[in-house]
CSV table of C-alpha atoms in Angstrom, one decimal:
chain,number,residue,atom,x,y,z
A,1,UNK,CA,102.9,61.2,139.4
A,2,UNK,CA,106.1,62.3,141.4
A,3,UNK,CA,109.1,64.2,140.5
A,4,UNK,CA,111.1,60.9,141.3
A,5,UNK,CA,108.5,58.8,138.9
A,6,UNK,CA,109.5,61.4,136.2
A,7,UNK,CA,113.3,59.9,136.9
A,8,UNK,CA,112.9,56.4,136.6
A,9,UNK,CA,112.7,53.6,134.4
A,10,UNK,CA,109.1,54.4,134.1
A,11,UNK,CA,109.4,57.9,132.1
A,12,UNK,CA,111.2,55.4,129.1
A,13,UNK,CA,107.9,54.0,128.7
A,14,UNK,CA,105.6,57.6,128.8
A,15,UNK,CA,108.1,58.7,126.5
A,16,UNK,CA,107.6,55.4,124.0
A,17,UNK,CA,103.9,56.0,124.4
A,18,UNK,CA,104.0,59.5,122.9
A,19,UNK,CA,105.8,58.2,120.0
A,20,UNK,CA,109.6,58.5,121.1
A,21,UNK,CA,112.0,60.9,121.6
A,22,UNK,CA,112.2,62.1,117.7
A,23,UNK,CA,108.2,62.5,117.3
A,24,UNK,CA,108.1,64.8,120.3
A,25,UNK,CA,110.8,67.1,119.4
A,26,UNK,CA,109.4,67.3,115.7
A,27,UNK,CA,105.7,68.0,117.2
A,28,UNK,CA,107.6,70.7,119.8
A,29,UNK,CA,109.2,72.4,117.1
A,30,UNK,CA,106.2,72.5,114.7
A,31,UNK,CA,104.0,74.6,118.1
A,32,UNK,CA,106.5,76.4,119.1
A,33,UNK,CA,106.8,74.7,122.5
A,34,UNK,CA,110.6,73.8,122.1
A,35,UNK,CA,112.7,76.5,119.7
A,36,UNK,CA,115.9,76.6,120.9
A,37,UNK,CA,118.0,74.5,122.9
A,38,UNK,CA,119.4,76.8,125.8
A,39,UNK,CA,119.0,76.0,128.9
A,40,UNK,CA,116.4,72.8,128.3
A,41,UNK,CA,118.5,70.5,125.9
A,42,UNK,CA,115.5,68.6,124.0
A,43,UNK,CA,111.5,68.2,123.8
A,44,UNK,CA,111.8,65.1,126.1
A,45,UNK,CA,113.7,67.4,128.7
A,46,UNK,CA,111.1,69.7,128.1
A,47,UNK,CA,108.0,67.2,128.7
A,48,UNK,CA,109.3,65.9,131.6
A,49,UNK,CA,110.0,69.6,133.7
A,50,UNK,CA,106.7,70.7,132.6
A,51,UNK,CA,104.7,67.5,134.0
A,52,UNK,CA,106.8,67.9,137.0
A,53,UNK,CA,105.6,71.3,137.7
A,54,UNK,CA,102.0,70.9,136.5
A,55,UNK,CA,101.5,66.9,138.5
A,56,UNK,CA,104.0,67.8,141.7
A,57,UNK,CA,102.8,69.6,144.7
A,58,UNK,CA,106.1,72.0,144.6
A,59,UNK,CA,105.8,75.4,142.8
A,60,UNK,CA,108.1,76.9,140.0
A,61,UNK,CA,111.2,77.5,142.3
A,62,UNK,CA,111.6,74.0,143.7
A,63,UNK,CA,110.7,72.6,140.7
A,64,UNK,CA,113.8,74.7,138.7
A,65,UNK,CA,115.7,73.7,142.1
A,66,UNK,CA,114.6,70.2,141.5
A,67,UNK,CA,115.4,70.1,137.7
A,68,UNK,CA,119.2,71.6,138.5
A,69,UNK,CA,119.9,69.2,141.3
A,70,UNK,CA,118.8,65.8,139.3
A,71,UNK,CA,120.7,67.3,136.1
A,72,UNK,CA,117.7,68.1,134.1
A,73,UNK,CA,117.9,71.6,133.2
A,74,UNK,CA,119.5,75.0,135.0
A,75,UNK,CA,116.4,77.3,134.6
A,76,UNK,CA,115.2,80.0,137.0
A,77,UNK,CA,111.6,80.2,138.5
A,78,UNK,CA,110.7,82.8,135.7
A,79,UNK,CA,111.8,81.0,132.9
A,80,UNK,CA,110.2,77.8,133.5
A,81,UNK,CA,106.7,79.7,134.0
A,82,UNK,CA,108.1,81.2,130.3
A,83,UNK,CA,108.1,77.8,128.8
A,84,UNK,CA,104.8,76.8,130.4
A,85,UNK,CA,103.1,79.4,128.8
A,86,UNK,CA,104.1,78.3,125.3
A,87,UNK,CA,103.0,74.5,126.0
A,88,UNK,CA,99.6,74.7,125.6
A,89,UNK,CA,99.6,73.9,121.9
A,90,UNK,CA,101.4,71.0,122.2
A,91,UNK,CA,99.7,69.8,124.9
A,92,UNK,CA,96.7,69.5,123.3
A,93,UNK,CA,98.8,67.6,120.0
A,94,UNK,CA,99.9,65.6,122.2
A,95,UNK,CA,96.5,64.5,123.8
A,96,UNK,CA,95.2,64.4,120.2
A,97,UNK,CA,97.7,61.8,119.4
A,98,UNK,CA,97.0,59.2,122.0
A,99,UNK,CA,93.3,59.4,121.9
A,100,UNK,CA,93.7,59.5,117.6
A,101,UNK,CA,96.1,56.4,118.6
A,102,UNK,CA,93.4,54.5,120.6
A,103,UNK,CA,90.7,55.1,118.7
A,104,UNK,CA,87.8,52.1,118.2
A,105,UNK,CA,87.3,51.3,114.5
A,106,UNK,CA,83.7,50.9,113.8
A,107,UNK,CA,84.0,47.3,112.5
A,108,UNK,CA,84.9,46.1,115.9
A,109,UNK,CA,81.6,46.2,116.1
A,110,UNK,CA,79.4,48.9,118.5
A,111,UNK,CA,81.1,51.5,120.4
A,112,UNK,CA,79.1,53.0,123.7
A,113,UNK,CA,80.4,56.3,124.1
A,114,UNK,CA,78.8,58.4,127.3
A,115,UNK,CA,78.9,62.3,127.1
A,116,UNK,CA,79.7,64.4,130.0
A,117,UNK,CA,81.7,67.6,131.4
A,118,UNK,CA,83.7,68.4,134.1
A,119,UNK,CA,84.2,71.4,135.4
A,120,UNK,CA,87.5,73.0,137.3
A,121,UNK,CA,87.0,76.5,138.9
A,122,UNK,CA,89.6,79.3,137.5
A,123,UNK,CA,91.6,80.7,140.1
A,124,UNK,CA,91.8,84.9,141.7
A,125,UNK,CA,89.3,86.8,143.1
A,126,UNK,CA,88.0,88.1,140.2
A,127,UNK,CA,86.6,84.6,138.7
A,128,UNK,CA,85.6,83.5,141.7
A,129,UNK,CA,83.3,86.2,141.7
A,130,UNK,CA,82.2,85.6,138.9
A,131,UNK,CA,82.2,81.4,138.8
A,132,UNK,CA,84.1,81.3,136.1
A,133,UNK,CA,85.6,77.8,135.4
A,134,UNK,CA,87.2,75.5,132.9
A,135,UNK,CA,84.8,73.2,131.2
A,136,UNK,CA,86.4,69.6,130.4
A,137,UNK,CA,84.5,68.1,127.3
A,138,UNK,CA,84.6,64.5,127.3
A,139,UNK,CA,83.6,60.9,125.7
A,140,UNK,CA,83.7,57.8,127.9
A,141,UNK,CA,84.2,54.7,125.2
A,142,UNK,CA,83.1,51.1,126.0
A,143,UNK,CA,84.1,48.3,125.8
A,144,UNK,CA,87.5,49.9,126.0
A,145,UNK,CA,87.2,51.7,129.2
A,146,UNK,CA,88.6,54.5,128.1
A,147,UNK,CA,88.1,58.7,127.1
A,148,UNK,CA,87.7,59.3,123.7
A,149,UNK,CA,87.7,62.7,123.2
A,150,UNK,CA,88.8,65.6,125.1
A,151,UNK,CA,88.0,69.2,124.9
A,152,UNK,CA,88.6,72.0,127.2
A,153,UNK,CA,87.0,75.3,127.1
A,154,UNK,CA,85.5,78.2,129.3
A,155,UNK,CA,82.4,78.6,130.6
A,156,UNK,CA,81.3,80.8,127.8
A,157,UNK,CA,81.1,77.6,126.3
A,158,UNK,CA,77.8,75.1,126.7
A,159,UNK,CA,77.4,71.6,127.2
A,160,UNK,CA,76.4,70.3,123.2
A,161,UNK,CA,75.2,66.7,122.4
A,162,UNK,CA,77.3,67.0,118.7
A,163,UNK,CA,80.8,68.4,120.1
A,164,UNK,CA,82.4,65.7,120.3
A,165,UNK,CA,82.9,63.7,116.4
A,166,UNK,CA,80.7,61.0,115.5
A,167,UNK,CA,82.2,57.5,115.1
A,168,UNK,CA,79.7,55.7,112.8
A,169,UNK,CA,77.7,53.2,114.1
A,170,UNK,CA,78.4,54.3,118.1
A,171,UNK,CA,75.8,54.4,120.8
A,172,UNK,CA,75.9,57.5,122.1
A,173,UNK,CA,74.7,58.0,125.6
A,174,UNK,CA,74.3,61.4,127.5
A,175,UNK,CA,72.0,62.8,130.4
A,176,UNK,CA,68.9,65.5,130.3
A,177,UNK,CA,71.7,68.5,130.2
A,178,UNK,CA,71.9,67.2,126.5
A,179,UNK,CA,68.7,66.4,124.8
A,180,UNK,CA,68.7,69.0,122.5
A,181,UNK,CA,66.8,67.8,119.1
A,182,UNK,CA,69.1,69.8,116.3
A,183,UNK,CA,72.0,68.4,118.0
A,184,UNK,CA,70.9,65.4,118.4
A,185,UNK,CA,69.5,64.9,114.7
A,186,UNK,CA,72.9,66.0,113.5
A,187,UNK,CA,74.6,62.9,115.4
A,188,UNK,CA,72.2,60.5,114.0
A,189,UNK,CA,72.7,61.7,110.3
A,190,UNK,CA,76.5,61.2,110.7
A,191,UNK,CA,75.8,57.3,111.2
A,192,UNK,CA,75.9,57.1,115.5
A,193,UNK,CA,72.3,55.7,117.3
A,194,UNK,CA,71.2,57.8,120.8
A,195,UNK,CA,70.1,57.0,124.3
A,196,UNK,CA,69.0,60.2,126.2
A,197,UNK,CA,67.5,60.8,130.0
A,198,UNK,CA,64.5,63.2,129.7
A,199,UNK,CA,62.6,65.7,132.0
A,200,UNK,CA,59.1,65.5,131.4
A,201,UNK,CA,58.9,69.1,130.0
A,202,UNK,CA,62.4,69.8,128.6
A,203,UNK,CA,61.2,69.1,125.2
A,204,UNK,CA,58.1,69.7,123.2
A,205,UNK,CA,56.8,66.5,122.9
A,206,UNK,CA,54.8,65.9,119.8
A,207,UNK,CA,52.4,62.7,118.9
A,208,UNK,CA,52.6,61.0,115.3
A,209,UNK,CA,50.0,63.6,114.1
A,210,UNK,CA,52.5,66.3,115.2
A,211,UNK,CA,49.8,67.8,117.8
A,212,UNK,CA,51.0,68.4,121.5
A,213,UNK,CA,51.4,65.8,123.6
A,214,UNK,CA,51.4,66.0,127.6
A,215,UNK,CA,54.0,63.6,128.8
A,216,UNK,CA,52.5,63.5,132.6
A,217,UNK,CA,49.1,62.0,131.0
A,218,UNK,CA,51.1,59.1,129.3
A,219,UNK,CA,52.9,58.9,132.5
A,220,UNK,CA,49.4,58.6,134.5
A,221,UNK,CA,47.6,56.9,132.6
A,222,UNK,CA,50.9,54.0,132.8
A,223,UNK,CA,51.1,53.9,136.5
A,224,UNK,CA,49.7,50.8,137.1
A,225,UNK,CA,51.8,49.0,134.7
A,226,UNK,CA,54.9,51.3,135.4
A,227,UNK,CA,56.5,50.7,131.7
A,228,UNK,CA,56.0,52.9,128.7
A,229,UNK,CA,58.1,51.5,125.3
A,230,UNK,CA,56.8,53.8,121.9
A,231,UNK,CA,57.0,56.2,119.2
A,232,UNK,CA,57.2,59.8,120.3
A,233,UNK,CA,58.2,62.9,118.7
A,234,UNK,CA,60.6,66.3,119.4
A,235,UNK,CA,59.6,69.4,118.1
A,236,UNK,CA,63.4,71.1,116.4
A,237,UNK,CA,64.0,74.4,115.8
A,238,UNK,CA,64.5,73.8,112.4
A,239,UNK,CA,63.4,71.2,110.2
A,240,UNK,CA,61.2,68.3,110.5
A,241,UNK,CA,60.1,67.0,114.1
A,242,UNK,CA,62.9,64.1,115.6
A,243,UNK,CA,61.6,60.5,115.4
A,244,UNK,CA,62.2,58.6,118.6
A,245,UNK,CA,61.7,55.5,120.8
A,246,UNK,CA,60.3,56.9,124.8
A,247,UNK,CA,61.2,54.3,127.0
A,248,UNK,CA,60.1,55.3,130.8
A,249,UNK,CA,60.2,53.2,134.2
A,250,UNK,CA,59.0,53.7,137.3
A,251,UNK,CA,61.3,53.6,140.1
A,252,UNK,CA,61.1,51.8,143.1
A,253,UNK,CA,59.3,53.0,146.0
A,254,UNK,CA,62.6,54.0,148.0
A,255,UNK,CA,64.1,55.3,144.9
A,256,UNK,CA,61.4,57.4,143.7
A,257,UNK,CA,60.6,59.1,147.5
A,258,UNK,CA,64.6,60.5,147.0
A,259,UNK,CA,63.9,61.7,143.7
A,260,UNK,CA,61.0,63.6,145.1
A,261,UNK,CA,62.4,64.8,148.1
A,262,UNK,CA,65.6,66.2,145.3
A,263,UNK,CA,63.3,67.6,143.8
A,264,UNK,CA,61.7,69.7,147.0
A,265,UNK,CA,65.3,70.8,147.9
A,266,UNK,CA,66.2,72.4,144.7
A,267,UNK,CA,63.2,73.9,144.6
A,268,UNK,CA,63.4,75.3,147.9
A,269,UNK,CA,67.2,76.6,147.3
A,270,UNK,CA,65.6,77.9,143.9
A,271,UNK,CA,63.0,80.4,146.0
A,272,UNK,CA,60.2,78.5,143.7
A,273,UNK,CA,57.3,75.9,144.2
A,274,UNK,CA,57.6,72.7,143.2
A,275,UNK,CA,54.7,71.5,140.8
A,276,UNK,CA,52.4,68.4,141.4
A,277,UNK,CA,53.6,67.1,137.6
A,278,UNK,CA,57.3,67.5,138.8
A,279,UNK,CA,56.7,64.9,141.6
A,280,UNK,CA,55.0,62.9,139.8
A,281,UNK,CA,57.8,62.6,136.8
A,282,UNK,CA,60.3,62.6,139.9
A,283,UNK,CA,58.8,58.7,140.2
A,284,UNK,CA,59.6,57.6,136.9
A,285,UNK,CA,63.1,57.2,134.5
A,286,UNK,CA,62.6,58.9,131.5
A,287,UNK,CA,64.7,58.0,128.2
A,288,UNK,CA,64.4,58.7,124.5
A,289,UNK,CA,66.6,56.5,122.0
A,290,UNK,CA,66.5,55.9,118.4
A,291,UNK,CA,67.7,52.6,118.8
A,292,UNK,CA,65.0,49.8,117.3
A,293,UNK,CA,62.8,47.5,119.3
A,294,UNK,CA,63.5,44.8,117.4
A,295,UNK,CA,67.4,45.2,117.8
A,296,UNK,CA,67.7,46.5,121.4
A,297,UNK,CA,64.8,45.4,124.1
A,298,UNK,CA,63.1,47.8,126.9
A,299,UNK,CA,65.4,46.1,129.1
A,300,UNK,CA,68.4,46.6,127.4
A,301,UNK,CA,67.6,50.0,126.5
A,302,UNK,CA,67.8,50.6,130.7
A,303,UNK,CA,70.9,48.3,130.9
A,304,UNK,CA,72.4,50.3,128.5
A,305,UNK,CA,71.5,53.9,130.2
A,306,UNK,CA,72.8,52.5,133.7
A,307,UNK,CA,75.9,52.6,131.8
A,308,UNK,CA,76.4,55.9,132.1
A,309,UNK,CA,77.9,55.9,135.9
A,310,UNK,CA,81.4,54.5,134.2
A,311,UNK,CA,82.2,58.7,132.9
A,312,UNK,CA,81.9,59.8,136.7
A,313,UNK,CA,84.3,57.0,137.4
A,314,UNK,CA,86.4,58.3,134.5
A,315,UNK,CA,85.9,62.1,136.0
A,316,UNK,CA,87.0,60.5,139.8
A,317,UNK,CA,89.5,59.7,138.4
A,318,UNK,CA,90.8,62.9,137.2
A,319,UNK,CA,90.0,64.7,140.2
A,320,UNK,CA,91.5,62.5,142.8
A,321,UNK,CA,94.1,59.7,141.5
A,322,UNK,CA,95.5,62.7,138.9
A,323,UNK,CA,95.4,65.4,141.4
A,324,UNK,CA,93.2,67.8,138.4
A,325,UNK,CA,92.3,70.8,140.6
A,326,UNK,CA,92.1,74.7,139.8
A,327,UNK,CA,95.3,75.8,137.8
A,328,UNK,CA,97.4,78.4,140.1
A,329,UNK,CA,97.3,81.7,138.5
A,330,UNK,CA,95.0,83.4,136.1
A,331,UNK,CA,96.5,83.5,133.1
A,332,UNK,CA,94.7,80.7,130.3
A,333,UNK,CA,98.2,80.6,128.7
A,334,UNK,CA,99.4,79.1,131.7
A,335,UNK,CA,96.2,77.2,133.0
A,336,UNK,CA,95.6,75.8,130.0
A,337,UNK,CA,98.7,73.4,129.6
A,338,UNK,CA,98.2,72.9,133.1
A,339,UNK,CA,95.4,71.2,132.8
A,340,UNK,CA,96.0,69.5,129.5
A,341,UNK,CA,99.1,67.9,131.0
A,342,UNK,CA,96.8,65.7,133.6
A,343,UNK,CA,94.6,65.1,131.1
A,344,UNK,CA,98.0,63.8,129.0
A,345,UNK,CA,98.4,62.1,132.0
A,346,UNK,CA,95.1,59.8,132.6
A,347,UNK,CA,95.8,59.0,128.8
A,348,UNK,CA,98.8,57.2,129.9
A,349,UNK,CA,97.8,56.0,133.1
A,350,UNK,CA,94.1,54.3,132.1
A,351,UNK,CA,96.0,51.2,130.8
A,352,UNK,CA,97.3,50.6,134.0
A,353,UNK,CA,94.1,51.4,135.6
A,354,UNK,CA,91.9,49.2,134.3
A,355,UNK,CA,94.5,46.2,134.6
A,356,UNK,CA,94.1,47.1,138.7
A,357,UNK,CA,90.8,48.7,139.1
A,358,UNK,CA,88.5,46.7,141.2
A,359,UNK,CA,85.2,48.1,140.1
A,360,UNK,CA,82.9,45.3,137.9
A,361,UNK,CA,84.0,45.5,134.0
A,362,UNK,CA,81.0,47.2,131.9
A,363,UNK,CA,79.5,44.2,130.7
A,364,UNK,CA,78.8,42.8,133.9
A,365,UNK,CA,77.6,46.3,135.2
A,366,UNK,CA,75.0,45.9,132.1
């Protein structure tokens, strides 16, 4: 989005979207954002020099030059780094209110929702060094193309299956980063059925007796056939062991000489040596769901976990068509509206999106 978009008849309708002109100065007010009119006259005013300055490629002094030529707002470079700084809370109520907006209702029938994170790198020397980043927390909802949840944080925080609130009855869908059994019990017992990639030994896997059981002899002794579809239990931390569905397939010969040759390359840039079971799990896709044979098939299972490319479309996005890069300067009261404001921004845009997007709809990707 361009200054000159933020002119135009098509700031009437971002403004309509985020509830009108009345609803944004009251939510303004209420964080703090907007106080006193000086020398920005309303919340609207307000919105639309901030998105300038986060979306536009100009930096604080051509975007207060820009604001006084087009009759926006007389505000020097300082003060409109000021007013950024206190944004950040109503950025996020902002965001809150169009995904609360949008939300699926469970009657609607079954909501997919894939769990990822993105991450954008802080900026200065000092986090650099360090790697410090931001670390977008997401939900991808289907059928309705759309995030469902956004939540940013630092990298002091981790990756967890249950951030992100359960809407009962979803299918929730999320790589090996996120099969952690606590977490994951806590989704199922608030109403929402999971479908999970595995690592062959990134879990404790237990048999219906609650003894060990070695993943890489199931895997073995189904080679021939290539398909596993049973019972299998997780070990927890607390409480009793997590119930589940495995549902592994063996890849395709091109397909699974990739995944081993991966898997030789990060061990090599790791300094370690790669074990004869990691190739061999390399071969195979590896999934744990609690969703019921009798509802949802082996093959739909796997339909439903190819799926989960549509949140690295969503994340493409952000990235590219939004512009959602590292946040200049290192202060999180300023980065931090920074970023929320493209993520405000994808919110509004997705509608338009999907109406023009050429890639296959989600049902016909399943």
């Amino acid at each position: 989005m361009s200054h000159e978009s933020l002119v135009n008849e098509d700031w009437t309708r971002v403004v309509s979207r985020l509830g009108g002109a009345s609803q944004l100065e009251v939510s303004a007010r209420k964080t703090k954002a907007f106080v006193r009119r000086r020398e920005i006259p309303d919340a609207v005013a307000l919105l639309r020099l901030m998105l300038a300055y986060c979306l536009g490629e100009r930096g604080l002094r051509s975007t207060a030059a820009w604001a006084a030529s087009v009759g926006l707002a007389d505000i020097s470079s300082v003060a409109l780094f000021y007013r950024l700084r206190q944004c950040g809370d109503w950025f996020a109520v902002l965001v809150e209110n169009l995904l609360a907006a949008a939300a699926p209702k469970a009657s609607r029938g079954r909501l997919i929702r894939i769990i990822d994170a993105t991450t954008v790198p802080k900026a200065g020397p000092t986090a650099r060094k360090k790697s410090e980043l931001w670390r977008i927390h997401s939900a991808f909802d289907l059928p309705y193309e759309r995030f469902g949840h956004f939540e940013l944080t630092d990298q002091q925080e981790g990756e967890t299956f249950d951030r992100i609130p359960v809407v009962k009855g979803e299918i929730r869908i999320a790589d090996r980063a996120y099969l952690q059994p606590d977490r994951i019990a806590a989704v199922i017992e608030a109403g929402a059925d999971v479908l999970i990639r595995a690592g062959w030994r990134n879990a404790r896997w237990l048999d219906a007796k609650g003894y060990p059981l070695d993943l890489i002899v199931l895997l073995r002794a189904a080679k021939a056939r290539g398909l596993i579809d049973q019972r299998i239990w997780i070990k927890r931390k607390e409480g009793a062991a997590l119930a589940m569905r495995l549902v592994a397939v063996k890849k395709p010969a091109d397909a699974a000489a990739e995944a081993r040759r991966k898997a030789r390359r990060d061990a090599q840039d790791e300094g370690r040596t790669i074990s004869k079971e990691t190739l061999e799990a390399a071969d195979w896709v590896i999934l744990v769901t609690s969703l019921g044979p009798d509802e949802f098939s082996t093959k739909d299972v796997l339909a439903l976990y190819r799926l989960r490319w549509r949140i690295e479309l969503g994340f493409k996005r952000l990235k590219s068509l939004i512009g959602l890069k590292t946040p200049p300067g290192a202060d999180p009261r300023s980065a931090k509206p920074y970023l929320l404001a493209h993520l405000l921004i994808i919110l509004l845009l997705e509608p338009l999106v999907r109406e023009f997007e050429d890639s296959p709809h989600w049902a016909e990707a399943a």
